[in-house]
Coordinates of C-alpha atoms (C1' of nucleotides) in Angstrom, one line a residue:
Chain A
M1 CA -36.7 -75.2 10.2
A2 CA -35.2 -71.8 10.6
T3 CA -31.6 -71.1 11.1
P4 CA -30.1 -68.7 13.5
R5 CA -29.0 -65.5 11.8
P6 CA -26.2 -63.0 12.8
T7 CA -27.4 -59.7 14.1
H8 CA -25.0 -57.1 12.4
S9 CA -27.1 -54.2 13.1
F10 CA -26.9 -54.3 17.1
K11 CA -24.5 -55.5 19.5
T12 CA -25.2 -55.0 23.3
P13 CA -22.1 -53.5 25.0
C14 CA -21.3 -55.8 28.0
E15 CA -21.1 -52.6 30.2
R16 CA -24.8 -52.3 29.5
C17 CA -25.6 -55.9 29.6
P18 CA -29.2 -56.4 30.5
L19 CA -28.5 -59.5 32.5
R20 CA -26.3 -57.4 35.0
A21 CA -29.5 -55.6 36.1
I22 CA -30.7 -58.9 37.5
A23 CA -30.2 -59.6 41.2
A24 CA -29.6 -63.1 40.7
F25 CA -26.3 -62.6 38.8
R26 CA -22.9 -61.6 40.4
E27 CA -21.2 -58.4 39.8
F28 CA -18.2 -58.3 37.5
S29 CA -14.9 -56.3 38.3
G30 CA -13.9 -53.8 36.0
D31 CA -11.2 -56.0 34.7
E32 CA -13.5 -58.9 34.2
L33 CA -15.8 -56.8 32.2
E34 CA -13.3 -55.5 30.1
F35 CA -11.9 -59.1 29.0
V36 CA -15.5 -60.4 28.6
A37 CA -16.2 -57.3 26.3
K38 CA -13.2 -58.4 24.2
F39 CA -14.1 -62.0 24.5
K40 CA -17.4 -61.4 22.9
S41 CA -17.4 -61.4 19.2
G42 CA -20.9 -60.8 18.2
E43 CA -24.4 -61.5 18.7
L44 CA -26.9 -64.1 17.3
A45 CA -30.6 -64.1 17.0
A46 CA -32.8 -67.3 16.7
D47 CA -36.6 -67.6 16.0
A48 CA -38.7 -69.7 18.0
G49 CA -38.2 -73.2 16.5
A50 CA -34.6 -72.5 15.3
T51 CA -32.0 -75.0 15.7
I52 CA -29.1 -73.2 17.5
L53 CA -26.7 -76.2 17.9
V54 CA -26.8 -79.6 16.3
E55 CA -25.5 -82.9 17.8
G56 CA -22.2 -83.9 16.2
A57 CA -21.2 -80.5 15.1
H58 CA -17.9 -79.0 15.9
S59 CA -18.7 -75.7 16.8
A60 CA -16.1 -72.9 16.9
H61 CA -18.2 -70.8 19.3
L62 CA -19.6 -70.6 22.8
F63 CA -22.7 -68.8 23.6
T64 CA -24.4 -67.1 26.5
V65 CA -28.2 -66.5 26.2
L66 CA -29.1 -63.0 26.4
S67 CA -33.0 -63.3 26.3
G68 CA -35.4 -65.9 25.3
W69 CA -36.1 -69.8 26.1
G70 CA -34.5 -72.8 24.7
F71 CA -34.1 -76.4 25.2
R72 CA -31.1 -79.1 24.9
Y73 CA -32.1 -82.4 23.7
K74 CA -30.8 -85.8 22.4
T75 CA -32.6 -88.4 20.0
L76 CA -32.1 -92.0 19.4
E77 CA -32.0 -93.3 15.9
D78 CA -35.6 -94.0 15.6
G79 CA -36.6 -90.5 16.5
R80 CA -37.5 -90.8 20.2
R81 CA -36.5 -87.7 21.6
Q82 CA -35.4 -86.7 25.2
I83 CA -35.2 -83.0 26.4
L84 CA -32.3 -82.8 29.0
N85 CA -32.8 -79.4 30.2
Y86 CA -33.9 -75.9 29.3
V87 CA -31.8 -72.8 28.6
M88 CA -32.4 -69.4 29.8
P89 CA -30.8 -65.9 30.0
G90 CA -27.3 -66.2 31.5
D91 CA -26.9 -69.8 30.4
L92 CA -23.8 -70.8 28.7
I93 CA -24.2 -73.2 25.8
G94 CA -21.9 -75.1 23.6
L95 CA -19.2 -75.7 26.0
Q96 CA -19.2 -79.4 25.5
G97 CA -18.6 -78.8 22.0
T98 CA -15.8 -76.3 22.8
I99 CA -14.1 -78.5 25.3
M100 CA -14.6 -81.8 23.9
G101 CA -14.6 -81.2 20.3
E102 CA -18.1 -82.3 19.1
M103 CA -21.6 -81.4 20.5
Q104 CA -23.3 -84.3 22.2
H105 CA -26.7 -82.9 22.0
S106 CA -28.9 -80.3 19.9
V107 CA -30.2 -77.0 21.2
E108 CA -33.5 -75.4 19.9
A109 CA -35.2 -72.1 20.4
L110 CA -38.6 -72.0 22.2
S111 CA -39.1 -68.3 21.6
P112 CA -37.1 -65.8 19.9
V113 CA -33.7 -66.1 21.5
S114 CA -30.6 -63.6 21.3
L115 CA -27.2 -65.1 22.0
C116 CA -23.8 -63.4 22.9
V117 CA -21.2 -65.1 20.7
F118 CA -17.8 -66.0 22.0
E119 CA -14.5 -67.3 20.0
R120 CA -13.5 -70.8 20.9
N121 CA -10.0 -69.9 20.5
K122 CA -9.9 -67.1 23.2
L123 CA -11.1 -69.6 25.8
M124 CA -7.5 -70.6 26.8
T125 CA -6.7 -66.8 27.3
L126 CA -9.6 -66.7 29.7
Y127 CA -8.4 -69.6 31.5
N128 CA -4.8 -68.2 31.6
K129 CA -5.5 -64.6 32.6
H130 CA -8.7 -64.6 34.4
S131 CA -8.8 -67.4 36.8
S132 CA -11.9 -65.8 38.3
L133 CA -14.0 -66.5 35.1
A134 CA -12.5 -69.6 34.6
F135 CA -13.8 -70.7 38.1
D136 CA -17.2 -69.2 37.2
I137 CA -17.3 -71.5 34.1
T138 CA -16.6 -74.5 36.4
W139 CA -19.3 -73.2 38.6
I140 CA -21.8 -73.1 35.7
A141 CA -20.7 -76.8 34.6
A142 CA -21.4 -77.8 38.4
Q143 CA -24.7 -76.1 38.6
E144 CA -25.8 -77.8 35.2
E145 CA -24.7 -81.1 36.6
R146 CA -26.6 -80.5 39.6
I147 CA -30.1 -79.7 37.6
L148 CA -29.4 -82.8 35.7
D149 CA -29.2 -84.8 38.9
E150 CA -32.5 -83.5 39.8
H151 CA -34.0 -84.2 36.6
L152 CA -32.6 -87.7 36.7
L153 CA -34.2 -88.2 40.3
S154 CA -37.6 -87.0 38.8
I155 CA -37.6 -89.1 35.8
G156 CA -36.2 -92.2 37.6
R157 CA -38.3 -92.0 40.8
R158 CA -41.2 -89.8 40.8
T159 CA -44.6 -90.5 39.7
A160 CA -46.0 -88.9 36.6
L161 CA -48.0 -86.3 38.5
E162 CA -44.9 -85.8 40.7
R163 CA -42.7 -85.3 37.6
A164 CA -45.1 -82.9 35.9
A165 CA -45.5 -80.8 38.8
Y166 CA -41.6 -80.7 39.5
L167 CA -41.0 -79.7 35.7
I168 CA -43.3 -76.8 35.8
A169 CA -42.3 -75.7 39.3
F170 CA -38.7 -75.9 38.0
L171 CA -39.3 -73.7 35.1
F172 CA -41.4 -71.3 37.0
E173 CA -38.8 -70.9 39.6
R174 CA -35.9 -70.3 37.0
G175 CA -38.1 -67.7 35.0
R176 CA -39.0 -66.0 38.5
Q177 CA -35.4 -65.7 39.4
L178 CA -34.4 -64.1 36.1
K179 CA -37.5 -61.9 36.4
L180 CA -38.9 -63.0 33.1
F181 CA -42.4 -62.9 34.2
T182 CA -44.5 -59.8 34.3
S183 CA -48.0 -59.8 35.3
H184 CA -48.6 -63.5 34.9
A185 CA -46.2 -66.4 34.7
S186 CA -46.1 -67.9 31.2
I187 CA -43.8 -70.6 30.0
P188 CA -43.7 -71.0 26.2
I189 CA -43.7 -74.8 26.0
T190 CA -46.1 -77.4 24.2
Q191 CA -47.3 -80.6 26.0
Q192 CA -45.0 -82.2 23.6
H193 CA -42.1 -80.6 25.2
V194 CA -43.3 -81.6 28.7
A195 CA -43.9 -85.3 27.5
D196 CA -40.3 -85.4 25.9
T197 CA -38.7 -84.0 29.1
L198 CA -40.8 -86.3 31.5
G199 CA -40.2 -89.5 29.3
L200 CA -44.0 -90.0 29.0
S201 CA -46.3 -90.2 25.9
I202 CA -48.0 -87.1 24.8
V203 CA -51.4 -88.6 25.7
H204 CA -50.6 -89.4 29.2
T205 CA -48.9 -86.2 29.6
N206 CA -52.0 -84.4 28.7
K207 CA -54.1 -86.2 31.3
T208 CA -51.5 -85.7 33.9
L209 CA -51.5 -82.0 33.3
K210 CA -55.2 -81.9 33.2
K211 CA -55.0 -83.2 36.9
L212 CA -52.9 -80.3 37.9
A213 CA -55.1 -77.7 36.1
N214 CA -57.9 -79.2 38.0
R215 CA -56.2 -78.5 41.3
N216 CA -55.8 -74.9 40.1
L217 CA -52.0 -75.2 40.1
L218 CA -51.6 -74.2 36.4
R219 CA -53.4 -73.6 33.2
W220 CA -52.8 -74.5 29.7
Q221 CA -53.5 -72.1 26.9
E222 CA -52.2 -71.0 23.5
R223 CA -49.0 -73.0 23.4
T224 CA -47.9 -71.7 26.9
C225 CA -48.4 -72.9 30.3
E226 CA -49.5 -70.3 32.8
V227 CA -48.5 -71.2 36.4
L228 CA -51.2 -70.2 39.1
D229 CA -49.6 -71.6 41.9
G230 CA -45.8 -72.4 42.1
D231 CA -45.7 -73.5 45.8
G232 CA -48.6 -75.6 45.3
L233 CA -46.7 -77.2 42.4
K234 CA -43.5 -77.5 44.6
A235 CA -45.7 -79.3 47.2
A236 CA -47.2 -81.6 44.7
A237 CA -43.7 -82.6 43.6
G238 CA -42.0 -82.9 47.0
W239 CA -39.4 -80.6 45.7
E240 CA -37.4 -78.3 47.9
G241 CA -36.5 -75.7 45.1
L242 CA -33.2 -74.5 43.7
G243 CA -32.2 -71.9 46.4
E244 CA -31.6 -68.2 45.7
K245 CA -27.8 -68.1 45.4
V246 CA -26.1 -65.5 43.6
R247 CA -24.7 -67.0 40.3
P248 CA -22.2 -66.1 37.8
F249 CA -22.4 -65.8 34.3
I250 CA -20.1 -64.9 31.3
Chain B
M1 CA -22.8 -98.2 57.8
A2 CA -19.1 -97.9 58.0
T3 CA -17.5 -94.7 57.5
P4 CA -14.3 -93.7 55.6
R5 CA -11.1 -93.9 57.5
P6 CA -7.9 -91.9 56.9
T7 CA -4.9 -94.1 55.7
H8 CA -2.0 -92.9 57.7
S9 CA 0.3 -95.6 57.0
F10 CA 0.8 -95.0 53.2
K11 CA 0.5 -92.3 50.8
T12 CA 1.0 -92.9 47.1
P13 CA 3.3 -90.4 45.7
C14 CA 1.9 -88.6 42.7
E15 CA 5.1 -89.3 40.7
R16 CA 4.3 -92.9 40.8
C17 CA 0.4 -92.5 40.7
P18 CA -0.8 -95.9 39.4
L19 CA -3.3 -94.1 37.1
R20 CA -0.7 -92.5 35.3
A21 CA 0.1 -95.8 33.8
I22 CA -3.2 -96.1 32.3
A23 CA -3.4 -95.0 28.6
A24 CA -6.6 -93.5 29.0
F25 CA -5.3 -90.5 30.9
R26 CA -3.4 -87.8 29.7
E27 CA 0.3 -87.0 30.8
F28 CA 1.1 -84.2 33.4
S29 CA 3.8 -81.8 33.0
G30 CA 6.5 -81.6 35.4
D31 CA 5.3 -78.3 36.8
E32 CA 1.7 -79.8 37.1
L33 CA 2.9 -82.8 38.8
E34 CA 4.7 -80.9 41.4
F35 CA 1.6 -79.0 42.1
V36 CA -0.8 -81.8 42.4
A37 CA 1.7 -83.5 44.8
K38 CA 1.4 -80.5 47.0
F39 CA -2.4 -80.2 46.5
K40 CA -2.8 -83.6 47.5
S41 CA -3.2 -83.6 51.4
G42 CA -3.5 -87.5 52.1
E43 CA -5.5 -90.6 51.4
L44 CA -8.6 -92.0 52.4
A45 CA -9.7 -95.7 52.4
A46 CA -13.5 -96.7 52.3
D47 CA -14.9 -100.3 52.8
A48 CA -17.5 -101.6 50.4
G49 CA -20.8 -100.2 51.4
A50 CA -19.2 -97.2 53.3
T51 CA -20.5 -93.7 52.7
I52 CA -17.9 -91.4 51.2
L53 CA -20.0 -88.2 51.1
V54 CA -23.4 -87.4 52.3
E55 CA -26.2 -85.0 50.7
G56 CA -26.3 -81.8 52.6
A57 CA -22.6 -81.9 54.0
H58 CA -20.4 -79.0 53.7
S59 CA -17.2 -81.0 52.8
A60 CA -13.9 -79.3 52.9
H61 CA -12.5 -81.7 50.7
L62 CA -12.3 -82.9 47.2
F63 CA -11.4 -86.5 46.1
T64 CA -10.1 -88.3 43.3
V65 CA -10.7 -92.0 43.2
L66 CA -7.5 -93.9 43.2
S67 CA -9.1 -97.4 42.9
G68 CA -12.3 -99.1 43.5
W69 CA -16.0 -98.6 42.5
G70 CA -18.6 -96.4 44.0
F71 CA -21.8 -94.6 43.2
R72 CA -23.5 -90.9 43.5
Y73 CA -27.2 -91.1 44.5
K74 CA -30.2 -88.8 45.7
T75 CA -33.2 -89.8 47.7
L76 CA -36.5 -88.6 48.0
E77 CA -38.1 -88.2 51.6
D78 CA -39.9 -91.4 51.5
G79 CA -36.7 -93.3 50.7
R80 CA -37.2 -93.8 46.8
R81 CA -33.4 -93.9 45.8
Q82 CA -32.1 -92.8 42.4
I83 CA -28.6 -93.7 41.4
L84 CA -27.0 -90.8 39.4
N85 CA -23.7 -92.2 38.2
Y86 CA -20.7 -94.5 39.0
V87 CA -17.5 -93.5 40.3
M88 CA -14.3 -95.0 39.1
P89 CA -10.6 -94.4 39.1
G90 CA -9.7 -91.0 38.0
D91 CA -13.1 -89.4 38.7
L92 CA -13.1 -86.4 40.9
I93 CA -15.9 -86.2 43.6
G94 CA -17.1 -83.5 45.8
L95 CA -16.7 -80.9 43.3
Q96 CA -20.4 -79.6 43.7
G97 CA -19.8 -79.5 47.5
T98 CA -16.5 -77.4 47.0
I99 CA -17.8 -74.9 44.4
M100 CA -21.1 -74.6 45.7
G101 CA -21.0 -74.9 49.4
E102 CA -23.2 -78.0 49.9
M103 CA -23.3 -81.5 48.6
Q104 CA -26.4 -82.1 46.6
H105 CA -25.9 -86.0 46.4
S106 CA -24.4 -88.8 48.4
V107 CA -21.6 -91.0 47.4
E108 CA -21.3 -94.8 48.4
A109 CA -18.4 -97.4 47.9
L110 CA -19.4 -100.4 45.9
S111 CA -16.0 -102.2 46.6
P112 CA -13.1 -101.1 48.7
V113 CA -12.1 -97.7 47.4
S114 CA -9.0 -95.5 47.9
L115 CA -9.2 -91.8 47.6
C116 CA -6.9 -89.0 47.1
V117 CA -7.7 -86.0 49.3
F118 CA -7.3 -82.5 48.1
E119 CA -7.8 -79.3 50.2
R120 CA -10.8 -77.1 49.2
N121 CA -8.7 -74.0 50.0
K122 CA -5.9 -74.7 47.7
L123 CA -8.3 -75.0 44.7
M124 CA -8.0 -71.0 44.1
T125 CA -4.4 -71.7 43.8
L126 CA -4.9 -74.1 41.2
Y127 CA -7.1 -71.4 39.2
N128 CA -4.7 -68.9 39.8
K129 CA -1.5 -70.7 38.9
H130 CA -2.3 -73.7 36.8
S131 CA -4.8 -73.0 34.3
S132 CA -4.2 -76.0 32.4
L133 CA -5.3 -78.0 35.6
A134 CA -8.3 -75.5 35.8
F135 CA -9.2 -76.3 32.5
D136 CA -9.0 -80.1 33.2
I137 CA -11.6 -79.7 36.1
T138 CA -13.9 -78.2 33.6
W139 CA -13.3 -80.7 31.2
I140 CA -14.0 -83.5 33.9
A141 CA -17.2 -81.4 34.8
A142 CA -18.3 -81.3 31.2
Q143 CA -17.7 -84.9 30.6
E144 CA -19.8 -85.5 33.7
E145 CA -22.7 -83.4 32.2
R146 CA -22.3 -85.5 28.9
I147 CA -22.6 -89.0 30.9
L148 CA -25.8 -87.6 32.8
D149 CA -27.2 -86.4 29.3
E150 CA -26.8 -89.9 28.2
H151 CA -28.5 -91.6 31.3
L152 CA -31.3 -89.2 31.0
L153 CA -31.8 -90.2 27.3
S154 CA -31.9 -93.8 28.6
I155 CA -34.2 -93.5 31.5
G156 CA -36.5 -91.2 29.6
R157 CA -36.6 -92.9 26.3
R158 CA -35.2 -96.4 26.2
T159 CA -37.3 -99.5 27.0
A160 CA -36.5 -101.5 30.0
L161 CA -34.3 -103.9 28.2
E162 CA -32.5 -101.1 26.2
R163 CA -32.0 -99.4 29.3
A164 CA -30.6 -102.5 31.1
A165 CA -28.1 -103.2 28.3
Y166 CA -27.0 -99.7 28.0
L167 CA -26.2 -99.5 31.8
I168 CA -24.0 -102.7 31.7
A169 CA -22.5 -101.7 28.5
F170 CA -21.6 -98.3 29.8
L171 CA -20.0 -99.8 33.1
F172 CA -18.3 -102.5 31.0
E173 CA -16.8 -99.7 28.6
R174 CA -15.6 -97.6 31.5
G175 CA -14.0 -100.5 33.3
R176 CA -12.4 -101.8 30.1
Q177 CA -10.8 -98.4 29.3
L178 CA -9.5 -98.1 32.9
K179 CA -8.1 -101.6 32.6
L180 CA -10.1 -102.6 35.6
F181 CA -10.8 -106.1 34.4
T182 CA -8.1 -109.2 34.2
S183 CA -9.6 -112.4 32.8
H184 CA -13.3 -111.6 33.0
A185 CA -15.2 -108.6 33.2
S186 CA -16.9 -108.4 36.7
I187 CA -18.9 -105.4 37.8
P188 CA -19.5 -105.4 41.6
I189 CA -23.0 -104.1 41.6
T190 CA -26.3 -106.0 42.7
Q191 CA -29.7 -105.9 40.9
Q192 CA -31.0 -103.4 43.5
H193 CA -28.2 -100.9 42.2
V194 CA -29.6 -101.7 38.6
A195 CA -32.9 -101.1 39.5
D196 CA -32.1 -97.9 41.3
T197 CA -30.2 -96.6 38.3
L198 CA -32.8 -97.4 35.7
G199 CA -35.7 -96.3 37.6
L200 CA -37.3 -99.7 37.5
S201 CA -38.6 -102.1 40.3
I202 CA -36.3 -104.8 41.6
V203 CA -38.5 -107.5 40.3
H204 CA -38.9 -106.1 36.9
T205 CA -35.0 -105.6 36.6
N206 CA -34.4 -109.2 37.5
K207 CA -36.8 -110.4 34.7
T208 CA -35.2 -107.8 32.2
L209 CA -31.4 -108.9 33.4
K210 CA -32.5 -112.6 33.0
K211 CA -33.5 -111.8 29.1
L212 CA -30.1 -110.6 28.7
A213 CA -28.5 -113.3 30.3
N214 CA -30.5 -115.9 28.1
R215 CA -29.3 -114.1 25.1
N216 CA -25.5 -114.9 26.6
L217 CA -24.7 -111.2 27.0
L218 CA -24.1 -111.3 30.6
R219 CA -24.1 -113.5 33.7
W220 CA -25.0 -112.7 37.2
Q221 CA -23.3 -114.5 40.1
E222 CA -22.2 -113.7 43.5
R223 CA -23.3 -110.0 43.6
T224 CA -21.5 -109.2 40.5
C225 CA -22.5 -108.9 36.9
E226 CA -20.0 -110.6 34.5
V227 CA -20.1 -109.2 30.8
L228 CA -20.0 -111.8 28.2
D229 CA -20.5 -109.8 25.2
G230 CA -20.0 -106.0 25.4
D231 CA -20.7 -105.2 21.8
G232 CA -23.8 -107.3 21.9
L233 CA -25.2 -105.2 24.9
K234 CA -24.2 -102.0 23.0
A235 CA -26.2 -103.4 19.9
A236 CA -29.1 -104.5 22.1
A237 CA -29.2 -100.8 23.8
G238 CA -28.6 -99.0 20.6
W239 CA -25.8 -97.2 22.1
E240 CA -22.8 -95.9 20.2
G241 CA -20.3 -96.1 23.1
L242 CA -18.2 -93.4 24.8
G243 CA -15.3 -92.9 22.5
E244 CA -11.7 -93.5 23.2
K245 CA -10.5 -90.1 23.8
V246 CA -7.5 -89.4 26.2
R247 CA -8.9 -87.8 29.3
P248 CA -7.5 -85.7 32.0
F249 CA -7.5 -86.4 35.9
I250 CA -6.4 -84.4 38.9
Chain C
dC1 C1' -61.3 -73.1 2.3
dG2 C1' -58.4 -77.2 3.2
dC3 C1' -54.3 -78.2 5.9
dT4 C1' -51.5 -78.4 9.8
dT5 C1' -50.6 -78.2 14.6
dA6 C1' -52.1 -78.3 19.5
dG7 C1' -55.0 -80.2 22.7
dT8 C1' -58.6 -83.4 24.3
dT9 C1' -61.1 -87.7 25.4
dG10 C1' -62.5 -92.9 25.4
dA11 C1' -61.2 -97.6 24.7
dG12 C1' -58.3 -101.5 24.7
dT13 C1' -53.5 -103.3 25.4
dT14 C1' -49.0 -103.7 27.2
dC15 C1' -45.4 -102.8 30.2
dG16 C1' -43.9 -102.5 34.8
dT17 C1' -45.6 -102.8 39.5
dT18 C1' -46.8 -104.7 44.0
dC19 C1' -47.5 -109.0 46.6
dA20 C1' -46.2 -113.3 47.9
dA21 C1' -43.5 -117.0 48.2
dC22 C1' -39.1 -119.7 47.8
dG23 C1' -34.1 -121.3 47.5
dA24 C1' -29.3 -120.3 48.2
dC25 C1' -26.1 -118.3 50.7
dT26 C1' -23.7 -115.5 54.9
dG27 C1' -23.2 -114.2 59.1
dT28 C1' -24.2 -114.2 64.1
dG29 C1' -25.2 -115.6 68.5
dG30 C1' -26.7 -119.3 71.6
Chain D
dC1 C1' -22.6 -127.0 66.1
dC2 C1' -27.2 -125.5 64.7
dA3 C1' -30.8 -122.2 64.7
dC4 C1' -32.1 -117.9 63.1
dA5 C1' -32.1 -113.5 60.7
dG6 C1' -30.7 -111.0 56.7
dT7 C1' -29.5 -110.3 51.9
dC8 C1' -29.8 -111.5 47.2
dG9 C1' -31.8 -113.7 43.4
dT10 C1' -35.7 -115.9 41.3
dT11 C1' -40.4 -116.8 39.8
dG12 C1' -45.9 -116.6 39.5
dA13 C1' -50.0 -114.0 39.7
dA14 C1' -52.8 -110.1 39.9
dC15 C1' -53.1 -105.3 39.5
dG16 C1' -52.5 -100.6 38.0
dA17 C1' -49.8 -97.1 35.4
dA18 C1' -48.6 -95.6 31.1
dC19 C1' -48.9 -97.0 26.3
dT20 C1' -51.1 -97.0 21.5
dC21 C1' -54.9 -96.3 18.6
dA22 C1' -58.4 -93.6 17.2
dA23 C1' -61.5 -89.8 16.9
dC24 C1' -62.6 -85.2 17.6
dT25 C1' -62.4 -80.0 18.6
dA26 C1' -60.2 -75.4 18.1
dA27 C1' -57.0 -72.4 16.5
dG28 C1' -53.8 -70.6 13.1
dC29 C1' -52.3 -70.1 8.3
dG30 C1' -51.6 -70.4 3.2

DNA sequence: CGCTTAGTTGAGTTCGTTCAACGACTGTGG
DNA sequence: CCACAGTCGTTGAACGAACTCAACTAAGCG
């Protein structure tokens, strides 16, 4: 298991943050931008498979994903793992650890990931002096809550086939909004990740994904899922989608 | 289905808020208290079974539960229902609707519920002028996220027996921290609620709860669950508990 | 070249489902 | 006052979805 390493060589200036070019994200005011640039203390790079945060840790940092894919998960004592959600560019991670003292979940990279690092002790300044950014953080937390609600609905009440279709459609929609796909839509997850997200066994997950593949909704190759028909997946899941709202990030 | 009704006759003054007497909640400063008293625009009472908020609604209000039990849920088109979490005194509801424009879930009362009503349009003032309260709202949102993470772990990876034990232990622990129980610990839910929370059928839920009853961990009578052995339930679930941290409320 | 990881498939078993029926209790209208 | 319908909890029987076990392919890597 690799560990994240600091990137001393390069720090993306917030003024030229690549995320700001994406239509899905809201604009910063000059004032906000100036503060965020000071708030950011560095950058971190993690290899695919690296653990970015561990359950139980008292992290002094808060991160925003700059690029790459990862996931949040929890485990039971005997090793059963549940993936809670996926993290993608613009997502804030470590808020729980910052606010409540201790991480209640772990975060692992699915692909090479780069992260902006923020200092926990400057967070109070953000709340004191930049209420619009404070509101943004609440917005992000409320959005995460909404996604978890949808996941809970899926795992609790959808059939295995609907669940699988929902998950892939969800990841596809998020990736699309973030302009992560070029010619074809490839999601860097294994079937084991899908199983641990849906609460299914790996064998049954495989058979379920095969059914979706047979309907020409997706294709599985080389440890990635290629989406062929996003709308078809949404229809198979009976899922409305996330909406196209402009969202904040820090 | 009854609808909530405003209580014109009586408004609990924030200075004598009954929640403030509970050890689990943090103290307000005089300044904070003064603002919250102005922020609160009224009170609402809902009967057991009443719908407090509906999915899709654009609510102009934010609520804090003063007393009573309720639950948040989502449904699929064909009526399948998933209970996402339970709401209890001190919980903030309607934040999603306030922040993102539209409620993504519904809220229903399990017992008679009384609610403090806050005006959405004063929320920005809270963020501008009272950053400690803004931080509290983020704290509450992060805490809800943590609970949802645990529910997700349960539904996804625990067995039916563990799941049921976890849910009852969770509700018991929350009620205990809020001092909702007097002589015996009674949770006002039906087995249908348990089923819709755990993602199980009502029949299998009944058989599972019977097993817990046979172990003298709980007893079911008159549409309530009486907890006999909270620690036994936690052990049966393999669950650590929530911790006894002092928490904020608005 | 063996070793590991990811994906695939079949067979048998277990867990949770649906269907069905029933008792206890509550509220309601005749 | 009783008859009736509705809700909640309970239980048995049969079915089906998802599980475990097992064996096998294909690809990547030291």
